[in-house]
mmCIF file of C-alpha atoms in Angstrom:
data_model
loop_
_atom_site.group_PDB
_atom_site.id
_atom_site.type_symbol
_atom_site.label_atom_id
_atom_site.label_comp_id
_atom_site.label_asym_id
_atom_site.label_seq_id
_atom_site.Cartn_x
_atom_site.Cartn_y
_atom_site.Cartn_z
ATOM 1 C CA MET B 1 121.755 -116.130 -26.215
ATOM 2 C CA VAL B 2 124.023 -118.953 -27.416
ATOM 3 C CA PRO B 3 126.002 -117.955 -30.518
ATOM 4 C CA LEU B 4 125.226 -119.851 -33.719
ATOM 5 C CA PHE B 5 128.678 -121.357 -33.560
ATOM 6 C CA ALA B 6 130.155 -121.629 -30.093
ATOM 7 C CA GLN B 7 132.883 -124.017 -31.157
ATOM 8 C CA THR B 8 135.136 -124.211 -34.180
ATOM 9 C CA PRO B 9 133.662 -126.591 -36.791
ATOM 10 C CA PRO B 10 135.827 -129.454 -38.165
ATOM 11 C CA LYS B 11 138.729 -128.139 -40.210
ATOM 12 C CA GLU B 12 137.450 -129.613 -43.460
ATOM 13 C CA LYS B 13 134.437 -127.315 -43.227
ATOM 14 C CA LEU B 14 136.467 -124.146 -42.873
ATOM 15 C CA ILE B 15 137.349 -121.797 -45.720
ATOM 16 C CA PRO B 16 141.085 -121.901 -46.477
ATOM 17 C CA MET B 17 143.037 -118.691 -46.034
ATOM 18 C CA ALA B 18 145.532 -117.207 -48.458
ATOM 19 C CA ALA B 19 149.201 -117.594 -47.642
ATOM 20 C CA ASN B 20 149.976 -113.908 -48.137
ATOM 21 C CA VAL B 21 147.114 -111.468 -47.666
ATOM 22 C CA ALA B 22 149.254 -108.318 -47.732
ATOM 23 C CA PRO B 23 147.858 -107.101 -51.092
ATOM 24 C CA LEU B 24 144.407 -106.818 -49.496
ATOM 25 C CA PHE B 25 145.708 -104.584 -46.740
ATOM 26 C CA GLN B 26 147.174 -101.729 -48.719
ATOM 27 C CA PRO B 27 145.319 -98.381 -48.684
ATOM 28 C CA LEU B 28 143.359 -97.364 -51.756
ATOM 29 C CA GLU B 29 142.238 -94.005 -53.098
ATOM 30 C CA VAL B 30 138.589 -94.251 -54.194
ATOM 31 C CA GLY B 31 137.208 -90.981 -55.446
ATOM 32 C CA SER B 32 137.885 -88.438 -52.719
ATOM 33 C CA LEU B 33 138.173 -91.081 -49.996
ATOM 34 C CA THR B 34 141.069 -93.202 -48.811
ATOM 35 C CA LEU B 35 140.185 -96.777 -47.887
ATOM 36 C CA LYS B 36 142.434 -98.319 -45.235
ATOM 37 C CA ASN B 37 142.397 -101.696 -47.014
ATOM 38 C CA ARG B 38 140.812 -103.493 -49.991
ATOM 39 C CA VAL B 39 138.089 -105.373 -48.054
ATOM 40 C CA VAL B 40 134.615 -103.961 -48.734
ATOM 41 C CA MET B 41 131.308 -105.131 -47.254
ATOM 42 C CA SER B 42 128.565 -105.736 -49.803
ATOM 43 C CA ALA B 43 124.957 -104.672 -49.469
ATOM 44 C CA LEU B 44 123.096 -107.520 -47.717
ATOM 45 C CA THR B 45 119.316 -107.588 -47.342
ATOM 46 C CA ARG B 46 118.753 -108.447 -43.663
ATOM 47 C CA ASN B 47 115.048 -107.777 -42.892
ATOM 48 C CA ARG B 48 115.604 -106.110 -39.535
ATOM 49 C CA ALA B 49 114.116 -102.597 -39.862
ATOM 50 C CA VAL B 50 111.238 -103.570 -37.587
ATOM 51 C CA PRO B 51 108.447 -102.489 -37.432
ATOM 52 C CA ASN B 52 108.261 -99.559 -39.863
ATOM 53 C CA THR B 53 111.308 -99.643 -42.216
ATOM 54 C CA VAL B 54 113.181 -97.158 -39.986
ATOM 55 C CA PRO B 55 116.643 -98.347 -38.839
ATOM 56 C CA ASN B 56 116.620 -99.277 -35.153
ATOM 57 C CA GLU B 57 119.169 -99.906 -32.407
ATOM 58 C CA VAL B 58 119.731 -103.504 -33.517
ATOM 59 C CA ASN B 59 120.652 -102.193 -36.971
ATOM 60 C CA VAL B 60 123.049 -99.720 -35.372
ATOM 61 C CA GLU B 61 124.880 -102.510 -33.557
ATOM 62 C CA TYR B 62 125.060 -104.676 -36.686
ATOM 63 C CA TYR B 63 126.851 -101.979 -38.683
ATOM 64 C CA ARG B 64 129.028 -100.930 -35.743
ATOM 65 C CA GLN B 65 130.277 -104.505 -35.389
ATOM 66 C CA ARG B 66 131.298 -104.711 -39.009
ATOM 67 C CA ALA B 67 133.021 -101.339 -38.968
ATOM 68 C CA ARG B 68 134.905 -102.439 -35.860
ATOM 69 C CA GLY B 69 135.754 -105.661 -37.693
ATOM 70 C CA GLY B 70 137.923 -103.805 -40.170
ATOM 71 C CA ALA B 71 135.896 -103.377 -43.366
ATOM 72 C CA ALA B 72 137.382 -100.443 -45.248
ATOM 73 C CA LEU B 73 134.002 -99.493 -46.692
ATOM 74 C CA ILE B 74 130.526 -100.736 -45.779
ATOM 75 C CA VAL B 75 127.741 -100.562 -48.336
ATOM 76 C CA SER B 76 124.372 -100.486 -46.607
ATOM 77 C CA GLU B 77 121.740 -103.067 -47.334
ATOM 78 C CA GLY B 78 119.565 -102.118 -50.288
ATOM 79 C CA THR B 79 117.706 -99.027 -49.066
ATOM 80 C CA LEU B 80 114.374 -98.230 -50.680
ATOM 81 C CA ILE B 81 114.068 -94.779 -52.237
ATOM 82 C CA THR B 82 110.263 -94.959 -51.950
ATOM 83 C CA PRO B 83 107.876 -97.390 -50.185
ATOM 84 C CA GLN B 84 107.799 -100.604 -52.211
ATOM 85 C CA GLY B 85 106.224 -104.020 -51.831
ATOM 86 C CA THR B 86 109.383 -106.096 -52.036
ATOM 87 C CA GLU B 87 109.641 -109.824 -51.393
ATOM 88 C CA TRP B 88 111.307 -108.973 -48.071
ATOM 89 C CA PRO B 89 109.413 -107.111 -45.366
ATOM 90 C CA TYR B 90 111.279 -104.869 -42.915
ATOM 91 C CA VAL B 91 113.917 -103.587 -45.310
ATOM 92 C CA PRO B 92 114.876 -99.976 -44.561
ATOM 93 C CA GLY B 93 113.990 -96.879 -46.526
ATOM 94 C CA ILE B 94 115.586 -93.497 -47.122
ATOM 95 C CA SER B 95 112.554 -91.481 -48.253
ATOM 96 C CA THR B 96 111.366 -89.791 -45.040
ATOM 97 C CA ASP B 97 112.723 -87.668 -42.205
ATOM 98 C CA GLU B 98 112.202 -90.638 -39.878
ATOM 99 C CA HIS B 99 114.454 -92.721 -42.076
ATOM 100 C CA VAL B 100 117.090 -89.989 -41.997
ATOM 101 C CA GLN B 101 117.054 -89.866 -38.206
ATOM 102 C CA GLY B 102 117.319 -93.655 -37.962
ATOM 103 C CA TRP B 103 120.228 -93.818 -40.389
ATOM 104 C CA LYS B 104 122.007 -91.009 -38.548
ATOM 105 C CA LYS B 105 122.434 -93.379 -35.625
ATOM 106 C CA VAL B 106 123.864 -96.035 -37.929
ATOM 107 C CA THR B 107 126.345 -93.737 -39.673
ATOM 108 C CA GLY B 108 127.352 -92.253 -36.332
ATOM 109 C CA GLY B 109 128.058 -95.732 -34.999
ATOM 110 C CA VAL B 110 130.131 -96.650 -38.059
ATOM 111 C CA HIS B 111 132.129 -93.434 -37.912
ATOM 112 C CA GLY B 112 132.668 -93.933 -34.196
ATOM 113 C CA GLU B 113 134.457 -97.190 -35.051
ATOM 114 C CA GLY B 114 136.587 -95.475 -37.707
ATOM 115 C CA GLY B 115 134.606 -96.836 -40.645
ATOM 116 C CA LEU B 116 133.099 -95.482 -43.859
ATOM 117 C CA ILE B 117 129.608 -96.276 -45.142
ATOM 118 C CA PHE B 118 127.793 -95.708 -48.442
ATOM 119 C CA CYS B 119 124.020 -95.947 -48.799
ATOM 120 C CA GLN B 120 122.889 -98.302 -51.547
ATOM 121 C CA LEU B 121 119.941 -96.629 -53.278
ATOM 122 C CA TRP B 122 117.408 -99.226 -54.374
ATOM 123 C CA HIS B 123 114.256 -99.255 -56.467
ATOM 124 C CA THR B 124 112.882 -102.711 -57.221
ATOM 125 C CA GLY B 125 110.801 -101.681 -60.256
ATOM 126 C CA ARG B 126 108.697 -104.565 -61.519
ATOM 127 C CA LEU B 127 109.810 -106.807 -58.640
ATOM 128 C CA SER B 128 107.325 -105.385 -56.147
ATOM 129 C CA HIS B 129 103.801 -106.582 -55.477
ATOM 130 C CA PRO B 130 100.788 -104.223 -55.552
ATOM 131 C CA ASP B 131 99.148 -105.973 -52.581
ATOM 132 C CA ALA B 132 102.113 -105.542 -50.239
ATOM 133 C CA PRO B 133 101.473 -103.018 -47.430
ATOM 134 C CA GLU B 134 104.393 -100.751 -48.309
ATOM 135 C CA GLN B 135 103.500 -100.685 -52.007
ATOM 136 C CA LYS B 136 99.993 -99.501 -51.180
ATOM 137 C CA LYS B 137 101.557 -96.359 -49.719
ATOM 138 C CA SER B 138 103.211 -95.373 -52.984
ATOM 139 C CA GLY B 139 100.853 -96.419 -55.791
ATOM 140 C CA PRO B 140 101.434 -98.636 -58.823
ATOM 141 C CA VAL B 141 104.326 -101.000 -59.373
ATOM 142 C CA TYR B 142 106.332 -99.334 -62.141
ATOM 143 C CA GLY B 143 108.686 -100.820 -64.708
ATOM 144 C CA PRO B 144 110.163 -99.723 -68.025
ATOM 145 C CA SER B 145 107.610 -101.928 -69.836
ATOM 146 C CA ALA B 146 104.487 -103.871 -68.891
ATOM 147 C CA ILE B 147 106.374 -107.167 -68.695
ATOM 148 C CA SER B 148 106.341 -109.326 -65.587
ATOM 149 C CA ALA B 149 109.405 -111.062 -64.262
ATOM 150 C CA ARG B 150 109.044 -114.804 -63.793
ATOM 151 C CA GLY B 151 109.390 -116.054 -60.242
ATOM 152 C CA GLY B 152 108.852 -114.327 -56.926
ATOM 153 C CA LYS B 153 107.239 -115.839 -53.845
ATOM 154 C CA PHE B 154 106.062 -113.056 -51.492
ATOM 155 C CA ARG B 155 105.674 -115.506 -48.612
ATOM 156 C CA PHE B 156 104.156 -112.839 -46.383
ATOM 157 C CA LEU B 157 101.152 -112.452 -48.726
ATOM 158 C CA GLU B 158 98.304 -114.935 -48.751
ATOM 159 C CA GLY B 159 98.805 -117.636 -51.343
ATOM 160 C CA THR B 160 102.436 -116.622 -51.956
ATOM 161 C CA PRO B 161 101.725 -114.980 -55.341
ATOM 162 C CA GLY B 162 104.389 -114.415 -57.954
ATOM 163 C CA TYR B 163 105.421 -111.234 -59.722
ATOM 164 C CA GLN B 164 102.696 -109.156 -61.332
ATOM 165 C CA ILE B 165 102.686 -107.199 -64.593
ATOM 166 C CA PRO B 166 103.975 -103.698 -63.796
ATOM 167 C CA THR B 167 102.643 -100.382 -65.030
ATOM 168 C CA GLU B 168 104.843 -98.888 -67.744
ATOM 169 C CA ILE B 169 106.063 -95.552 -66.428
ATOM 170 C CA ASP B 170 105.076 -92.700 -68.767
ATOM 171 C CA ASP B 171 107.937 -90.391 -67.806
ATOM 172 C CA PRO B 172 110.913 -92.209 -66.231
ATOM 173 C CA ARG B 173 112.290 -88.899 -64.981
ATOM 174 C CA GLN B 174 109.650 -89.102 -62.237
ATOM 175 C CA LEU B 175 111.612 -92.044 -60.858
ATOM 176 C CA ILE B 176 114.947 -90.289 -61.297
ATOM 177 C CA LYS B 177 113.602 -87.518 -59.054
ATOM 178 C CA LEU B 178 113.021 -90.130 -56.349
ATOM 179 C CA PHE B 179 116.657 -91.186 -56.594
ATOM 180 C CA LYS B 180 117.768 -87.574 -56.214
ATOM 181 C CA HIS B 181 115.583 -87.053 -53.140
ATOM 182 C CA ALA B 182 116.951 -90.246 -51.608
ATOM 183 C CA ALA B 183 120.519 -89.112 -52.306
ATOM 184 C CA GLU B 184 119.804 -85.834 -50.529
ATOM 185 C CA ASN B 185 118.392 -87.746 -47.568
ATOM 186 C CA ALA B 186 121.425 -90.022 -47.488
ATOM 187 C CA LYS B 187 123.647 -86.977 -47.294
ATOM 188 C CA ALA B 188 121.556 -85.551 -44.447
ATOM 189 C CA ALA B 189 121.845 -88.900 -42.667
ATOM 190 C CA GLY B 190 125.633 -88.712 -42.590
ATOM 191 C CA PHE B 191 126.605 -91.320 -45.159
ATOM 192 C CA ASP B 192 129.977 -90.976 -46.887
ATOM 193 C CA GLY B 193 128.528 -91.529 -50.356
ATOM 194 C CA VAL B 194 125.962 -93.535 -52.295
ATOM 195 C CA GLU B 195 125.977 -96.670 -54.404
ATOM 196 C CA LEU B 196 123.354 -97.032 -57.125
ATOM 197 C CA GLN B 197 121.881 -100.548 -57.201
ATOM 198 C CA GLY B 198 122.154 -101.138 -60.925
ATOM 199 C CA GLY B 199 122.116 -104.929 -60.938
ATOM 200 C CA ASN B 200 120.289 -108.042 -59.788
ATOM 201 C CA GLY B 201 117.218 -107.416 -61.922
ATOM 202 C CA TYR B 202 116.107 -104.211 -60.208
ATOM 203 C CA LEU B 203 114.954 -100.995 -61.861
ATOM 204 C CA ILE B 204 118.208 -99.758 -63.425
ATOM 205 C CA HIS B 205 118.919 -103.254 -64.713
ATOM 206 C CA GLN B 206 115.375 -103.525 -66.070
ATOM 207 C CA PHE B 207 115.944 -100.471 -68.250
ATOM 208 C CA LEU B 208 119.299 -101.821 -69.469
ATOM 209 C CA ASP B 209 118.076 -105.280 -70.420
ATOM 210 C CA SER B 210 116.185 -105.689 -73.707
ATOM 211 C CA THR B 211 114.100 -108.563 -72.300
ATOM 212 C CA SER B 212 112.456 -106.274 -69.727
ATOM 213 C CA ASN B 213 112.627 -103.017 -71.699
ATOM 214 C CA LYS B 214 110.583 -103.058 -74.898
ATOM 215 C CA ARG B 215 110.026 -99.294 -75.099
ATOM 216 C CA THR B 216 110.027 -97.547 -78.479
ATOM 217 C CA ASP B 217 110.717 -94.039 -77.163
ATOM 218 C CA HIS B 218 114.143 -92.627 -76.300
ATOM 219 C CA TRP B 219 114.272 -94.766 -73.109
ATOM 220 C CA GLY B 220 114.344 -98.068 -75.029
ATOM 221 C CA GLY B 221 115.372 -99.846 -78.183
ATOM 222 C CA SER B 222 119.027 -99.060 -78.875
ATOM 223 C CA VAL B 223 121.810 -99.664 -76.361
ATOM 224 C CA LYS B 224 122.182 -95.906 -75.957
ATOM 225 C CA ASN B 225 118.500 -95.479 -75.168
ATOM 226 C CA ARG B 226 118.369 -98.391 -72.736
ATOM 227 C CA ALA B 227 121.400 -97.004 -70.913
ATOM 228 C CA ARG B 228 119.897 -93.515 -70.664
ATOM 229 C CA PHE B 229 117.900 -94.115 -67.457
ATOM 230 C CA GLY B 230 120.845 -95.410 -65.467
ATOM 231 C CA LEU B 231 123.228 -92.750 -66.762
ATOM 232 C CA GLU B 232 120.836 -89.902 -66.014
ATOM 233 C CA THR B 233 120.322 -91.323 -62.527
ATOM 234 C CA LEU B 234 124.084 -91.341 -61.947
ATOM 235 C CA GLU B 235 124.181 -87.733 -63.134
ATOM 236 C CA VAL B 236 121.650 -86.569 -60.539
ATOM 237 C CA LEU B 237 123.393 -88.527 -57.786
ATOM 238 C CA SER B 238 126.597 -86.783 -58.801
ATOM 239 C CA GLU B 239 124.846 -83.404 -58.604
ATOM 240 C CA VAL B 240 124.037 -84.121 -54.960
ATOM 241 C CA TRP B 241 127.258 -85.813 -53.864
ATOM 242 C CA GLY B 242 129.878 -85.014 -56.451
ATOM 243 C CA PRO B 243 130.783 -87.944 -58.715
ATOM 244 C CA ASP B 244 133.735 -88.911 -56.504
ATOM 245 C CA ARG B 245 131.293 -90.068 -53.787
ATOM 246 C CA VAL B 246 129.126 -92.177 -56.128
ATOM 247 C CA GLY B 247 129.466 -95.849 -57.064
ATOM 248 C CA VAL B 248 127.310 -98.241 -59.071
ATOM 249 C CA LYS B 249 126.699 -101.972 -58.791
ATOM 250 C CA LEU B 250 126.180 -103.964 -61.993
ATOM 251 C CA ALA B 251 125.417 -107.637 -62.636
ATOM 252 C CA PRO B 252 126.101 -108.198 -66.356
ATOM 253 C CA THR B 253 125.535 -111.967 -66.337
ATOM 254 C CA GLY B 254 121.895 -111.544 -65.330
ATOM 255 C CA GLY B 255 120.089 -114.676 -64.212
ATOM 256 C CA TYR B 256 118.742 -113.550 -60.875
ATOM 257 C CA ASN B 257 115.225 -112.064 -61.055
ATOM 258 C CA ASP B 258 114.704 -113.231 -64.634
ATOM 259 C CA MET B 259 117.335 -111.135 -66.400
ATOM 260 C CA GLY B 260 119.736 -111.846 -69.232
ATOM 261 C CA MET B 261 120.399 -111.143 -72.907
ATOM 262 C CA PRO B 262 122.419 -113.041 -75.521
ATOM 263 C CA LEU B 263 126.165 -112.726 -74.974
ATOM 264 C CA GLU B 264 126.990 -110.266 -77.757
ATOM 265 C CA GLU B 265 124.147 -107.955 -76.756
ATOM 266 C CA THR B 266 125.198 -108.236 -73.113
ATOM 267 C CA LEU B 267 128.772 -107.266 -73.914
ATOM 268 C CA GLU B 268 127.712 -104.356 -76.139
ATOM 269 C CA THR B 269 125.219 -103.050 -73.568
ATOM 270 C CA PHE B 270 127.421 -103.164 -70.504
ATOM 271 C CA ARG B 271 130.576 -101.998 -72.242
ATOM 272 C CA TYR B 272 128.684 -98.950 -73.469
ATOM 273 C CA PHE B 273 127.123 -98.251 -70.084
ATOM 274 C CA ILE B 274 130.415 -98.660 -68.211
ATOM 275 C CA SER B 275 132.317 -96.474 -70.670
ATOM 276 C CA GLU B 276 129.750 -93.677 -70.451
ATOM 277 C CA ALA B 277 129.381 -93.882 -66.674
ATOM 278 C CA ASP B 278 133.158 -93.827 -66.288
ATOM 279 C CA LYS B 279 133.255 -90.507 -68.158
ATOM 280 C CA LEU B 280 131.141 -88.998 -65.355
ATOM 281 C CA GLY B 281 134.036 -89.418 -62.956
ATOM 282 C CA ILE B 282 132.277 -91.742 -60.510
ATOM 283 C CA ALA B 283 134.289 -93.409 -57.765
ATOM 284 C CA TYR B 284 133.844 -97.100 -58.522
ATOM 285 C CA PHE B 285 132.046 -99.895 -60.317
ATOM 286 C CA CYS B 286 131.070 -102.960 -58.306
ATOM 287 C CA LEU B 287 130.886 -105.768 -60.865
ATOM 288 C CA VAL B 288 129.110 -108.959 -59.825
ATOM 289 C CA ARG B 289 130.520 -112.122 -61.375
ATOM 290 C CA TYR B 290 128.515 -115.091 -62.585
ATOM 291 C CA GLN B 291 127.342 -117.405 -59.813
ATOM 292 C CA GLU B 292 125.469 -120.572 -60.653
ATOM 293 C CA SER B 293 123.556 -120.378 -57.373
ATOM 294 C CA ALA B 294 122.049 -117.049 -58.494
ATOM 295 C CA ASP B 295 121.082 -118.277 -61.955
ATOM 296 C CA PRO B 296 117.592 -119.802 -61.894
ATOM 297 C CA VAL B 297 116.403 -122.457 -64.315
ATOM 298 C CA ILE B 298 113.353 -121.105 -66.174
ATOM 299 C CA ASP B 299 111.553 -123.127 -68.825
ATOM 300 C CA GLY B 300 114.218 -125.790 -68.478
ATOM 301 C CA ILE B 301 117.264 -123.593 -69.131
ATOM 302 C CA LYS B 302 119.463 -121.336 -67.046
ATOM 303 C CA ARG B 303 118.375 -117.728 -67.349
ATOM 304 C CA GLY B 304 121.729 -115.977 -67.102
ATOM 305 C CA THR B 305 124.520 -115.305 -69.590
ATOM 306 C CA GLU B 306 127.697 -116.780 -68.148
ATOM 307 C CA HIS B 307 130.902 -114.947 -69.057
ATOM 308 C CA ASP B 308 134.071 -113.540 -67.497
ATOM 309 C CA VAL B 309 132.818 -110.272 -66.009
ATOM 310 C CA VAL B 310 136.128 -108.875 -64.799
ATOM 311 C CA GLY B 311 137.951 -109.799 -68.017
ATOM 312 C CA SER B 312 135.167 -108.520 -70.261
ATOM 313 C CA TYR B 313 134.846 -105.037 -68.749
ATOM 314 C CA ARG B 314 138.094 -104.219 -66.931
ATOM 315 C CA SER B 315 139.614 -102.326 -69.862
ATOM 316 C CA TYR B 316 136.508 -100.132 -70.227
ATOM 317 C CA ILE B 317 137.050 -98.594 -66.802
ATOM 318 C CA ARG B 318 139.622 -95.836 -67.319
ATOM 319 C CA ASN B 319 139.085 -93.564 -64.315
ATOM 320 C CA ALA B 320 137.061 -95.295 -61.612
ATOM 321 C CA ARG B 321 138.043 -98.191 -59.382
ATOM 322 C CA LEU B 322 136.856 -101.735 -60.053
ATOM 323 C CA PHE B 323 135.399 -103.617 -57.107
ATOM 324 C CA ALA B 324 134.924 -107.343 -57.783
ATOM 325 C CA ASN B 325 131.994 -109.143 -56.138
ATOM 326 C CA GLY B 326 130.480 -112.595 -56.332
ATOM 327 C CA GLY B 327 131.570 -115.720 -54.474
ATOM 328 C CA ILE B 328 135.151 -114.570 -53.955
ATOM 329 C CA LEU B 329 137.149 -116.257 -51.185
ATOM 330 C CA PRO B 330 140.308 -114.788 -49.610
ATOM 331 C CA ASP B 331 142.838 -116.691 -51.702
ATOM 332 C CA GLU B 332 141.234 -115.596 -54.986
ATOM 333 C CA ALA B 333 140.779 -112.072 -53.618
ATOM 334 C CA VAL B 334 144.531 -111.777 -53.119
ATOM 335 C CA LYS B 335 145.151 -112.981 -56.670
ATOM 336 C CA LEU B 336 142.666 -110.545 -58.223
ATOM 337 C CA VAL B 337 144.153 -107.559 -56.408
ATOM 338 C CA SER B 338 147.821 -108.500 -56.717
ATOM 339 C CA GLU B 339 147.471 -109.048 -60.478
ATOM 340 C CA GLY B 340 145.676 -105.727 -60.943
ATOM 341 C CA ASN B 341 142.398 -107.228 -62.144
ATOM 342 C CA ALA B 342 140.465 -105.655 -59.274
ATOM 343 C CA ASP B 343 141.207 -102.737 -56.985
ATOM 344 C CA ALA B 344 139.162 -104.035 -54.053
ATOM 345 C CA ILE B 345 137.044 -107.061 -53.205
ATOM 346 C CA VAL B 346 133.429 -106.842 -52.104
ATOM 347 C CA PHE B 347 132.576 -109.680 -49.738
ATOM 348 C CA GLY B 348 128.875 -110.342 -49.194
ATOM 349 C CA PHE B 349 127.782 -113.555 -47.486
ATOM 350 C CA LEU B 350 131.048 -113.894 -45.542
ATOM 351 C CA HIS B 351 130.193 -110.683 -43.688
ATOM 352 C CA VAL B 352 127.002 -112.247 -42.304
ATOM 353 C CA ALA B 353 128.613 -114.613 -39.782
ATOM 354 C CA HIS B 354 131.906 -112.726 -39.562
ATOM 355 C CA PRO B 355 131.476 -109.184 -38.254
ATOM 356 C CA ASP B 356 135.276 -109.030 -38.050
ATOM 357 C CA LEU B 357 135.868 -110.475 -41.526
ATOM 358 C CA ALA B 358 138.699 -108.154 -42.537
ATOM 359 C CA LYS B 359 140.602 -108.840 -39.332
ATOM 360 C CA ARG B 360 139.995 -112.585 -39.650
ATOM 361 C CA ILE B 361 141.511 -112.526 -43.126
ATOM 362 C CA GLN B 362 144.416 -110.354 -42.029
ATOM 363 C CA PHE B 363 145.297 -112.522 -39.030
ATOM 364 C CA GLY B 364 144.429 -115.937 -40.479
ATOM 365 C CA LYS B 365 141.435 -116.727 -38.282
ATOM 366 C CA PRO B 366 138.955 -119.415 -39.437
ATOM 367 C CA LEU B 367 135.848 -118.641 -41.484
ATOM 368 C CA HIS B 368 132.592 -120.531 -41.053
ATOM 369 C CA PRO B 369 130.641 -120.899 -44.322
ATOM 370 C CA GLU B 370 127.805 -123.019 -42.928
ATOM 371 C CA ALA B 371 126.797 -120.426 -40.327
ATOM 372 C CA THR B 372 126.992 -117.743 -42.999
ATOM 373 C CA MET B 373 124.598 -119.394 -45.431
ATOM 374 C CA LYS B 374 122.172 -120.675 -42.796
ATOM 375 C CA GLN B 375 121.370 -117.276 -41.343
ATOM 376 C CA TYR B 376 121.550 -114.868 -44.278
ATOM 377 C CA LEU B 377 117.823 -114.242 -44.645
ATOM 378 C CA ASN B 378 116.670 -115.371 -41.220
ATOM 379 C CA GLY B 379 113.461 -113.348 -40.876
ATOM 380 C CA PRO B 380 112.841 -111.518 -37.601
ATOM 381 C CA GLY B 381 109.907 -111.842 -35.281
ATOM 382 C CA GLY B 382 108.609 -108.993 -33.185
ATOM 383 C CA SER B 383 111.016 -109.277 -30.265
ATOM 384 C CA VAL B 384 114.517 -107.855 -30.053
ATOM 385 C CA GLU B 385 115.798 -111.370 -29.373
ATOM 386 C CA ASP B 386 114.346 -112.564 -32.697
ATOM 387 C CA GLN B 387 115.935 -109.639 -34.522
ATOM 388 C CA VAL B 388 119.333 -110.388 -33.002
ATOM 389 C CA LEU B 389 119.335 -114.073 -34.006
ATOM 390 C CA GLY B 390 121.729 -114.627 -36.882
ATOM 391 C CA TYR B 391 122.370 -110.901 -37.062
ATOM 392 C CA THR B 392 124.469 -109.529 -34.203
ATOM 393 C CA ASP B 393 125.055 -112.644 -32.076
ATOM 394 C CA TYR B 394 128.275 -113.859 -33.693
ATOM 395 C CA PRO B 395 131.459 -114.018 -31.608
ATOM 396 C CA GLU B 396 134.339 -111.723 -32.422
ATOM 397 C CA GLU B 397 137.967 -112.793 -32.047
ATOM 398 C CA LYS B 398 140.378 -110.824 -29.899
ATOM 399 C CA TYR B 399 143.100 -108.982 -31.796
ATOM 400 C CA ASP B 400 146.074 -107.595 -29.901
#
């Protein structure tokens, strides 16, 4: 198969490299682990767990490549803690023994290349569709309140319907039990820890945000009550792993998947949540910055709440590490780390077309943004060749 870029694109299309990348290549203590550098791979939905949501050999090679490419820590793609009808078919799960066996091959491949990998535990909440095949296996679409998100396309369903009104969960602790079971499975599968997907409009975020959580019991209303679900979930993950092997991803600016509160409420909510989660002794917070491309226009206005995420919450993290995520290029990554505003940088899209991203940054090799964006959500067909396209067919540089 011909690689998606066989030749170097014109220089004006390449991403500029930082003059001195040394700050990114210092080791870092994160919980009970030592990262060999400050380059982390973000969770990236890749739609390749064909045909039954169990990781396969193509998935194994994908993660092996990126461990070999120098990422200090890989966070798995969002991994479903129970069957759910997401907008993306063929995303992997972590709820069954078959999932555990599939992920064992992935973690073994990563460890064989000297890498570390966390499993991102994911529940989509109201962002699933009841007619999707996977959702039919697990029952109703649950959310904190019976409020539908706006948007959604579900291209694989007839008529491409949008999001549906979810069923308000009577006892949210039923869902917390699913997170605990998934954490136990992740441990059995050989992961090095877990990251709770607490952002991007998914279940944890839905409980935090007052626009999606209108409950009047002790799971909603006040900031403390809205934070309760996420904090109790972190507690059970810590019971399984120890808090020093647990991280959480947060997206305070909202926007994506119809999330976002007024600025003062946003600051109060996330500062409280971060302060309380930090007291648990977790390993890190991955904070996603505002990105205009992830902020949809709904009813004629942008949905998100733009503000300086790192500056607004850095001082509320006293014990854990801060990982910065969201459209960060190498030159800014160096600045964030060298000035102490972030402890590590989580690169997402750049890891798509650059399996050796960390080494490319370290040795000043070119980066190819067009190939990255073009193939991020390239959906697979049934053949192995289709699964490989835009996934594991990128060239790797030679490093002596």
